[in-house]
Coordinates of C-alpha atoms and ligand atoms in Angstrom, one line a residue:
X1 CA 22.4 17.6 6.1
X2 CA 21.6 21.4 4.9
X3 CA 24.8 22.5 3.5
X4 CA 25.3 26.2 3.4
X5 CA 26.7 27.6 -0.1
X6 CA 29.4 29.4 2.0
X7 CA 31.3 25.8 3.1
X8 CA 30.6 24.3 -0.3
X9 CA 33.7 23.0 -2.1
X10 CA 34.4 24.6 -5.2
X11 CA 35.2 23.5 -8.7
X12 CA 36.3 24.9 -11.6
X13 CA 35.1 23.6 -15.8
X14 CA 37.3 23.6 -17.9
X15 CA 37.3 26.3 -20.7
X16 CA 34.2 26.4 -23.4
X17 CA 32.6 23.7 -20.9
X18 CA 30.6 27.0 -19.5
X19 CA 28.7 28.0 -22.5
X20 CA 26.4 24.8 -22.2
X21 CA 25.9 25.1 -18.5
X22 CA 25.1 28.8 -19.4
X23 CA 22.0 27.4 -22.1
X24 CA 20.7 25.4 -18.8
X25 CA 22.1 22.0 -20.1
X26 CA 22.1 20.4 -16.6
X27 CA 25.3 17.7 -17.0
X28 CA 28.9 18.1 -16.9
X29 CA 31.5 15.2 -17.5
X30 CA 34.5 14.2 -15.8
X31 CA 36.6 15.3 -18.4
X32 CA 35.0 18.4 -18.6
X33 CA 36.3 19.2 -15.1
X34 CA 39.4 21.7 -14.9
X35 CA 40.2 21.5 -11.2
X36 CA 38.6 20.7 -8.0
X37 CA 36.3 20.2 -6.1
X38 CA 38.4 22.1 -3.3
X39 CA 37.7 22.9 0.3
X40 CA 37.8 26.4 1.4
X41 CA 41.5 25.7 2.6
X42 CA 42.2 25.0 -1.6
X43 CA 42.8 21.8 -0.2
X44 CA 41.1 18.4 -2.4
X45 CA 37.8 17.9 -1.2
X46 CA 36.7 14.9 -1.9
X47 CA 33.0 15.2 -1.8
X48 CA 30.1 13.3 -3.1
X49 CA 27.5 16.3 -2.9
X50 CA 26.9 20.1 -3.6
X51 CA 29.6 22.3 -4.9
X52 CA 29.9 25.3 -6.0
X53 CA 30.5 25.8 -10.3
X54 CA 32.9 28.0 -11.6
X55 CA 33.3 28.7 -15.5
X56 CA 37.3 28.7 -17.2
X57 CA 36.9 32.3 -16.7
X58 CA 36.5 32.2 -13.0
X59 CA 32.9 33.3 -12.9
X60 CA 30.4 31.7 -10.4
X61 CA 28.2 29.4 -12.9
X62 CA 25.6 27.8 -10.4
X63 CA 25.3 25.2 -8.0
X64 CA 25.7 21.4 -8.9
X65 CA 25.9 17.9 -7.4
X66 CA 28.9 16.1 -7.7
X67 CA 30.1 12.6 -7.9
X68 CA 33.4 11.7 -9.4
X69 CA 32.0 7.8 -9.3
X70 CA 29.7 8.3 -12.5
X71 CA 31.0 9.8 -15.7
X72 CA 28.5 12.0 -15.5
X73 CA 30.1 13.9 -12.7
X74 CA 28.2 17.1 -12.1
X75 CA 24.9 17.7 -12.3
X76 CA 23.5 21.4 -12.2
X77 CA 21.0 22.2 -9.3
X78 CA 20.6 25.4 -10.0
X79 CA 22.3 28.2 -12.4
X80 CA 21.0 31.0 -10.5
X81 CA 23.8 33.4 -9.6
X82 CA 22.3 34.4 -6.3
X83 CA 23.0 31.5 -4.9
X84 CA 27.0 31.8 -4.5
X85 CA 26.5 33.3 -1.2
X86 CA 23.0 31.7 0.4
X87 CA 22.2 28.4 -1.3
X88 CA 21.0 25.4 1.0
X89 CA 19.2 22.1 0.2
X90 CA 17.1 21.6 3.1
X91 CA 13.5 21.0 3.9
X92 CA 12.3 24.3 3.0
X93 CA 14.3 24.3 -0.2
X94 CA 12.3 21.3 -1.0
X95 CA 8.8 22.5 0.1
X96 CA 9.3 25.4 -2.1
X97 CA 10.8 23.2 -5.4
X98 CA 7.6 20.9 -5.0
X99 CA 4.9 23.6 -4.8
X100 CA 6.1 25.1 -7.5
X101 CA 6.5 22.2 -9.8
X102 CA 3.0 21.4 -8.6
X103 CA 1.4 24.6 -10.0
X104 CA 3.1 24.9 -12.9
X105 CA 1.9 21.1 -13.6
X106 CA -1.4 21.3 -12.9
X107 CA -2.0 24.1 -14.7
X108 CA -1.8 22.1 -18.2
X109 CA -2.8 18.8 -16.9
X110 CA -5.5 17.5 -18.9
X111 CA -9.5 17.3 -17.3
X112 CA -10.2 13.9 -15.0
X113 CA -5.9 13.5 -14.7
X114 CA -5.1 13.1 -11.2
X115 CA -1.8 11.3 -11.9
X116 CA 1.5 12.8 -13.0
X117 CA 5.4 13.4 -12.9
X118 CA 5.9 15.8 -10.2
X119 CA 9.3 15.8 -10.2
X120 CA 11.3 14.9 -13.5
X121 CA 14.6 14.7 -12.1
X122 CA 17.4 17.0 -14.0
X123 CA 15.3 18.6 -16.5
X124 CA 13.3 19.5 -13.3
X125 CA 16.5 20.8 -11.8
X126 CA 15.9 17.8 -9.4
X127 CA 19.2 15.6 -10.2
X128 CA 18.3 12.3 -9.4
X129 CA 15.2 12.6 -8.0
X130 CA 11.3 11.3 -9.7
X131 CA 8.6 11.4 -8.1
X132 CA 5.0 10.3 -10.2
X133 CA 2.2 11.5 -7.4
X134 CA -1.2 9.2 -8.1
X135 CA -3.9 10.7 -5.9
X136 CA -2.2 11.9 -3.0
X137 CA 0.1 9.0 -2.9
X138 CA 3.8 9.8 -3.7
X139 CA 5.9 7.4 -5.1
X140 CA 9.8 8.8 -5.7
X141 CA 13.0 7.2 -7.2
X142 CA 16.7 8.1 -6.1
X143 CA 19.1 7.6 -8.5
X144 CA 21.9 9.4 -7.7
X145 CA 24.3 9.1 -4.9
X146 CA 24.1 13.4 -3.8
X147 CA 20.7 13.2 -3.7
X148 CA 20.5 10.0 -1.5
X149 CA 21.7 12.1 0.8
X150 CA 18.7 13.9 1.1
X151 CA 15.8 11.0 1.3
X152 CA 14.8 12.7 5.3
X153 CA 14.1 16.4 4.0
X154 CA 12.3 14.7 0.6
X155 CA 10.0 13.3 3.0
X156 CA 9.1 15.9 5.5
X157 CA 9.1 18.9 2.5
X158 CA 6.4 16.4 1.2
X159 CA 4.1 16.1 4.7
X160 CA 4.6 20.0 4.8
X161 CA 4.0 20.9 1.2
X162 CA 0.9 18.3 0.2
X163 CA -1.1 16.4 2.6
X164 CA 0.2 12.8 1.7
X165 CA -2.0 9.7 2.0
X166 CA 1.1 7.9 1.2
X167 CA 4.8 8.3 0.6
X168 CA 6.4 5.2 -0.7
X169 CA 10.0 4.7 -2.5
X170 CA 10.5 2.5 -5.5
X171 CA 14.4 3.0 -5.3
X172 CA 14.4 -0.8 -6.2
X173 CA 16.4 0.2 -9.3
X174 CA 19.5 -1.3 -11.1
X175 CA 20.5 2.5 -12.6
X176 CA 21.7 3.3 -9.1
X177 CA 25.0 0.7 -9.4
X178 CA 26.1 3.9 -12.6
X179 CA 26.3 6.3 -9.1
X180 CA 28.2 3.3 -6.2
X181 CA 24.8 2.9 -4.8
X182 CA 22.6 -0.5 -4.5
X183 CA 19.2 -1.0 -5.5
X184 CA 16.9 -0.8 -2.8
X185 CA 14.0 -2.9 -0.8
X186 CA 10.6 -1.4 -1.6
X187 CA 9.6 1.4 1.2
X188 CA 6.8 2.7 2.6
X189 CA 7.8 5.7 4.6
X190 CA 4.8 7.6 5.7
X191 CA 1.1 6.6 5.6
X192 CA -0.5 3.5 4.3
X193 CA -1.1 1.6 1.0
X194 CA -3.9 -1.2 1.1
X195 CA -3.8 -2.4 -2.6
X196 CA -4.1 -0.7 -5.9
X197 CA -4.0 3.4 -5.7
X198 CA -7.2 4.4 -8.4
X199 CA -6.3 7.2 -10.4
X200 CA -7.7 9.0 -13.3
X201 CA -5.8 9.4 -17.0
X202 CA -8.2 11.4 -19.3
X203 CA -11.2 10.1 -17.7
X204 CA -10.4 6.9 -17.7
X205 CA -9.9 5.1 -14.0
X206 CA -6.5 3.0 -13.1
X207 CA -5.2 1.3 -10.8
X208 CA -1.3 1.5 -9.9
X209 CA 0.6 -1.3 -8.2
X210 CA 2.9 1.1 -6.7
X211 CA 4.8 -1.3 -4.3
X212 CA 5.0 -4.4 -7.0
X213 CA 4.6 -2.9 -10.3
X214 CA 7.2 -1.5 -12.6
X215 CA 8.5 1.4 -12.4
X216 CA 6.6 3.9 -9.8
X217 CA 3.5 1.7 -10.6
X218 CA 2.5 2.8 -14.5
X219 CA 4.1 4.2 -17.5
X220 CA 2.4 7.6 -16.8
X221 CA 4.8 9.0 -20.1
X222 CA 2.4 7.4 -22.2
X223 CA -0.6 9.4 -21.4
X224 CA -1.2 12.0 -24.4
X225 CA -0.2 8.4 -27.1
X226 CA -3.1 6.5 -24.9
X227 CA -5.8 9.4 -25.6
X228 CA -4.4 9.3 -29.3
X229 CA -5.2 5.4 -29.8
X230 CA -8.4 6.2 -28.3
X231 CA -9.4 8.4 -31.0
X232 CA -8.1 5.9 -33.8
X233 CA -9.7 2.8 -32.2
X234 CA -14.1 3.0 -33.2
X235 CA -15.1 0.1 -35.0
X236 CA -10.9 -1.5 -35.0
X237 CA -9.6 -4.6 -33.9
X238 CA -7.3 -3.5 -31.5
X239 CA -3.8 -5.4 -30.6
X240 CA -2.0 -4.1 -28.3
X241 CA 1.3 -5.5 -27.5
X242 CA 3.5 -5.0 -24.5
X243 CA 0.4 -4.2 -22.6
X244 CA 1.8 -4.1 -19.6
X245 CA -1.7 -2.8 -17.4
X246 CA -3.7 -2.9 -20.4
X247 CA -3.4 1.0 -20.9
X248 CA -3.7 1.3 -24.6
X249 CA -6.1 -1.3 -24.6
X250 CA -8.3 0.0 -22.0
X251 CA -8.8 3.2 -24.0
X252 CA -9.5 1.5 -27.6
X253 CA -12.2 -0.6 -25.6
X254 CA -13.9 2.6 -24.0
X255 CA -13.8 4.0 -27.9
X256 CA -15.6 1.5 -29.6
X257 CA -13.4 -0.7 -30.6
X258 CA -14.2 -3.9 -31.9
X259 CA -12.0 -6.0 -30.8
X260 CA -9.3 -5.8 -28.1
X261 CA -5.9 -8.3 -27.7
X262 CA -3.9 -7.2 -24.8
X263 CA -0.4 -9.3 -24.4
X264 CA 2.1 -9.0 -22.3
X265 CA 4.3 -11.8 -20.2
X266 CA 3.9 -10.5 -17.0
X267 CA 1.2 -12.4 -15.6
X268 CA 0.8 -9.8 -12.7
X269 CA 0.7 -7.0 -15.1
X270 CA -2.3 -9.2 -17.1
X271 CA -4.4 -9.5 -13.7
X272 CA -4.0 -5.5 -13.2
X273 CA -5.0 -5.5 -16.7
X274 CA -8.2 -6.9 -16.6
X275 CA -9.0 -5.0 -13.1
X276 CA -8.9 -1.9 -15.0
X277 CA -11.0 -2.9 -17.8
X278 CA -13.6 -4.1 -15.1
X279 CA -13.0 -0.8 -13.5
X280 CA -14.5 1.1 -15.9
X281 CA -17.4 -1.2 -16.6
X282 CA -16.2 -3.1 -19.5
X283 CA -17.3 -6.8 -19.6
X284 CA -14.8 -8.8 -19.6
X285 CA -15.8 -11.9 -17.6
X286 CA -19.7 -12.0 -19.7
X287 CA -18.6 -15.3 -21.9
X288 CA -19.7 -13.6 -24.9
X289 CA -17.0 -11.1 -24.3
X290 CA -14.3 -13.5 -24.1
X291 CA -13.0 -13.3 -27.7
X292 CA -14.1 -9.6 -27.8
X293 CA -11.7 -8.9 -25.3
X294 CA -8.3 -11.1 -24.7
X295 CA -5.8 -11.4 -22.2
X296 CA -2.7 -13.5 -23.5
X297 CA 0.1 -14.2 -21.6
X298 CA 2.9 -14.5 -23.9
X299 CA 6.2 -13.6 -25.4
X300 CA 5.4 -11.0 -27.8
X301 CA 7.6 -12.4 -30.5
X302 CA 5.6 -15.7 -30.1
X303 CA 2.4 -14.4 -30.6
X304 CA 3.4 -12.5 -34.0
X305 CA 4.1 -15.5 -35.5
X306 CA 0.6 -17.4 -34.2
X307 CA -1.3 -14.8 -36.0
X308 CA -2.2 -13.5 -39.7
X309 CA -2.7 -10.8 -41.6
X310 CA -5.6 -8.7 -41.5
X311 CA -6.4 -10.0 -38.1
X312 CA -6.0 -6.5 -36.8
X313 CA -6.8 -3.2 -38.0
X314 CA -4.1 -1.0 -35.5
X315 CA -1.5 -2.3 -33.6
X316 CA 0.5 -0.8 -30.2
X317 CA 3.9 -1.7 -29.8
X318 CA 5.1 -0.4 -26.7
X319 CA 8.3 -2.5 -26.2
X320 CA 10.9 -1.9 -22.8
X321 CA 13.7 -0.1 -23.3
X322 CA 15.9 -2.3 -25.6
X323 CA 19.0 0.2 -25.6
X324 CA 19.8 0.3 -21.7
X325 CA 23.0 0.3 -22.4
X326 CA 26.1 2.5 -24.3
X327 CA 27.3 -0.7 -25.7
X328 CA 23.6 -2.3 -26.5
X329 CA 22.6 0.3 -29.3
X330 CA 23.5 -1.1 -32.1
X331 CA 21.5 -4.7 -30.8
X332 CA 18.6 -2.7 -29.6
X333 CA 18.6 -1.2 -33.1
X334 CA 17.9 -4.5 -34.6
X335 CA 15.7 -5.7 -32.4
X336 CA 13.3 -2.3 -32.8
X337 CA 13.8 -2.9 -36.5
X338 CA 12.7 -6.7 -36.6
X339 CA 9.6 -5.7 -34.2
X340 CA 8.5 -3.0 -36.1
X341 CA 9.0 -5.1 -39.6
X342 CA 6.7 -8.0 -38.3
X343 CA 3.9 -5.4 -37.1
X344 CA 4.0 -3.8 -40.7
X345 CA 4.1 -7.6 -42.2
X346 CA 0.8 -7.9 -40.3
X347 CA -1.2 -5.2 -41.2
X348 CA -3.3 -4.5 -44.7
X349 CA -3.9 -1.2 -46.2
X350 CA -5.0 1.0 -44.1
X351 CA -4.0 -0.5 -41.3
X352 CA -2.4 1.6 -38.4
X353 CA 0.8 0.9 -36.1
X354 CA 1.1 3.4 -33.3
X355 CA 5.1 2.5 -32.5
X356 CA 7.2 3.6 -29.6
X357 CA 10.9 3.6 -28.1
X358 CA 11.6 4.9 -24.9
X359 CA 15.5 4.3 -25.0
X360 CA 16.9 7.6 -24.5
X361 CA 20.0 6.6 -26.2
X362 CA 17.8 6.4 -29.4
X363 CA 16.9 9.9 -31.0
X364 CA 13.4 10.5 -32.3
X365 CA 15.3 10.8 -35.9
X366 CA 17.2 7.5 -35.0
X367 CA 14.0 5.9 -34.4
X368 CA 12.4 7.0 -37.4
X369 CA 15.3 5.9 -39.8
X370 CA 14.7 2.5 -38.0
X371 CA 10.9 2.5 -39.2
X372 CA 12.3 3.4 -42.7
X373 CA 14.3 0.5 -42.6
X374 CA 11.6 -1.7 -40.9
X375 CA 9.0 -0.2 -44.1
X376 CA 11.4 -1.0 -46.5
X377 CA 11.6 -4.6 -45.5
X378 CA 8.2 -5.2 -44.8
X379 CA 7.4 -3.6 -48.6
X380 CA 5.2 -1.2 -46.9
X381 CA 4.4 2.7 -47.8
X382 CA 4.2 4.2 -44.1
X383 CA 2.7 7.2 -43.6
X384 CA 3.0 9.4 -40.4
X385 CA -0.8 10.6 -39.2
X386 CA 1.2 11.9 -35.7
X387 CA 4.4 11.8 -33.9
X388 CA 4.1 12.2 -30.3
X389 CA 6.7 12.0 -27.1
X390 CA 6.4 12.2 -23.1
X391 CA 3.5 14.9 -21.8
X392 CA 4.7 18.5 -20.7
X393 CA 4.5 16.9 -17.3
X394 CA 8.0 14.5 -18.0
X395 CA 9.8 17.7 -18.2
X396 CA 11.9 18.4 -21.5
X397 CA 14.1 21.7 -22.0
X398 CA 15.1 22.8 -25.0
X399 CA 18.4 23.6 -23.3
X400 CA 18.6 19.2 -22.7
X401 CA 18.0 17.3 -25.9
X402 CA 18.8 13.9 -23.5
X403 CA 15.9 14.5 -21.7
X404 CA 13.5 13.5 -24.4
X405 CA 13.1 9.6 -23.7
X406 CA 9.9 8.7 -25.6
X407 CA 9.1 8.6 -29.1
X408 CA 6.2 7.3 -30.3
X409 CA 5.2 7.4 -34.0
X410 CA 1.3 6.7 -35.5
X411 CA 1.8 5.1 -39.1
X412 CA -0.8 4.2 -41.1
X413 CA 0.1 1.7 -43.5
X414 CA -0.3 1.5 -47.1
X415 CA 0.3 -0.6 -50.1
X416 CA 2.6 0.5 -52.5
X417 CA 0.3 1.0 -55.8
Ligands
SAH501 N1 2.4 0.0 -22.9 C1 2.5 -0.1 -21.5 C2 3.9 -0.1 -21.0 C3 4.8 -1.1 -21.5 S1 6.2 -1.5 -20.5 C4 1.6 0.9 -20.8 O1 0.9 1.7 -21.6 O2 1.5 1.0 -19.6 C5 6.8 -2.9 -21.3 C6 6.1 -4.2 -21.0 O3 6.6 -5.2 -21.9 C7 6.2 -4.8 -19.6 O4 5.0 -4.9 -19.0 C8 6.9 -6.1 -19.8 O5 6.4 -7.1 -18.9 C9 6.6 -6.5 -21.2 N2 7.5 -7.3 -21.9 C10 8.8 -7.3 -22.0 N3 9.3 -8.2 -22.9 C11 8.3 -8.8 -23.4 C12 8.1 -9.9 -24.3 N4 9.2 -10.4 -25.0 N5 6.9 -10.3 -24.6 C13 5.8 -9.8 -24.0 N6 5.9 -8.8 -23.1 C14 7.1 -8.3 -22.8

């Protein structure tokens, strides 16, 4: 599969389109393609894979992968401008990418964190590829069609670079149809997994269902918002809504909280839940604790309207993405609005709502012009104590605005007077 710079087609961006690629933005549309890709005849070459970028003025720009299929056609895998004559994506080329990533992550990981992104696709100069390592078990997404072609060298660079217990993939994604590729079965493809993988976030132990949970197994983007709610929590009731593993939760009960709701409708996600509360020692199953510390299955909508006001003292709203889609913003809108209105409705002074959107389609600014209108509605003076987004680890570059996903805002809420 290693393709030596030398053979790669070429391709040329149209004028003005360089200046960007230039600032280390990693993405290049169809339309912002002058000519090519062309094989070294100057014949078309109609490749799914590496080629080599050229700017409107004819100067070598970087490497990128390329796939006319998504309207996102070319995406930059490196813009270093030693690589026109000598650039290969092999093993080694791998090896070297994930060592690196792993010492420039673990240097700022938190204490007692043995989970995190090692590879955060394109704003890791990784296009297409995740990988969230829990333990030594690595658990990688493919999303794009040029990097499929490179699942064999992923796999041996990670025997060679770490010294895996497990490598599984969770390619079992719907965002792969956007590149002509299917979703695919769950894989193990080195090693064993026997259960739940027990991790550490901040201290506090987890287990991921990395073969049947979401995602890779857990939202690990949420880490630095979790420790947050932790330090709000002593002495609060605690709701803490689209739960999904009890996260949020799990932290408010290990900081005194009095009280902690945890709801989501996945009844799997539930179980996991309440393993990880009895994981770190919390009694969940003594019958005193039962109303202390509650596990409903429901929709989340449902449950709003079952409750009152003043039942609880700080509430996490940690929805799914609602904007998956180009055409589902303006909906998704709506729907973060009416969420965020009935969680204000339900608080009293004081009161704190730690709210978060991980649609990237939704700017942090877009977000909190939605919790304006969601205060407004609800009559309610909002007051941000912290704004927070994805850990250092969930790579952002101030050359990729896109790649920030995750907002999350802590209000506290207040009267009017
Ligand atoms: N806060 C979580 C991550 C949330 S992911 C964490 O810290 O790990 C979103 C969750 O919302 C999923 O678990 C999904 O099952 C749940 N969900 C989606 N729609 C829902 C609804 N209408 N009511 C209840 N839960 C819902």
């Amino acid at each position: 599969m290693a393709a030596m710079s030398n053979q790669m087609p070429k391709l040329w961006l149209r004028k003005g389109r360089e200046t960007p690629v230039l600032a280390g933005h990693p993405w290049v549309f169809s339309k912002g393609i002058e000519m090519g890709p062309v094989d070294e005849a100057g014949k078309p070459a109609r490749v799914v894979g590496l080629v080599k970028v050229y700017g409107g003025s004819k100067e070598f720009l970087g490497i990128g992968m390329y796939n006319p299929n998504n309207s996102i056609s070319l995406r930059m895998i490196s813009i270093n401008r030693n690589d026109e004559k000598d650039f290969k994506v092999d093993k080694d080329f791998f090896v070297k990418k994930f060592k690196g990533l792993e010492s420039a992550k673990k240097e700022f990981l938190p204490v007692e964190t043995t989970a995190y992104r090692l590879v955060n696709a394109d704003a890791d100069w990784l296009p297409g590829l995740i990988m969230d390592r829990y333990e030594n078990v690595f658990v990688f997404q493919i999303h794009t069609a040029a990097m499929d072609m490179y699942r064999e060298e992923i796999i041996d660079a990670l025997k060679k670079a770490f010294k895996p217990e497990a490598i599984v993939e969770r390619s079992d994604i719907d965002s792969r149809k956007a590149d002509g590729l299917q979703s695919l079965p769950v894989k193990i493809h080195y090693g064993k997994v026997e259960g739940n993988v027990e991790f550490l976030e901040n201290g506090v132990k987890f287990f991921a269902d990395v073969l049947g949970g979401q995602k890779t197994g857990f939202f690990l983007d949420q880490r630095d918002s979790r420790k947050k709610v932790g330090e709000l929590s002593r002495g609060k009731k605690v709701l803490n809504l689209f739960s999904y593993t009890g996260g949020f939760g799990l932290y408010a009960a290990l900081n005194g909280a009095e009280k902690v709701t945890t709801i989501d409708s996945s009844e799997p996600a539930l179980e996991l839940a309440q393993e990880n509360f009895r994981l770190n020692g919390i009694k969940i199953d003594d019958e005193k604790n039962f109303e202390k510390y509650d596990f409903v299955c429901a929709d989340v909508f449902d449950f709003l309207s079952s409750i009152n006001i003043g039942d609880y003292d700080l509430i996490v709203c940690d929805p799914p993405a609602f904007a998956k889609s180009n055409d589902k913003i303006d909906e998704a809108k709506k729907a973060y609005t009416s969420i965020n209105r009935r969680c204000m409705d339900l608080l009293k002074s004081g009161g704190i709502l730690v709210t978060c959107s991980c649609s990237g389609r939704i700017t942090q600014e877009e977000f909190r012009d939605i919790l304006k209108f969601s205060a407004g509605r609800s009559k309610k003076d909002m007051r941000v104590l912290s704004a927070l987004t994805q850990p250092f680890d969930h790579t952002e570059r101030v050359s990729f605005s896109e790649g920030r996903y995750l907002k999350t805002f802590v209000l506290q809420c207040l009267d009017h007077f």
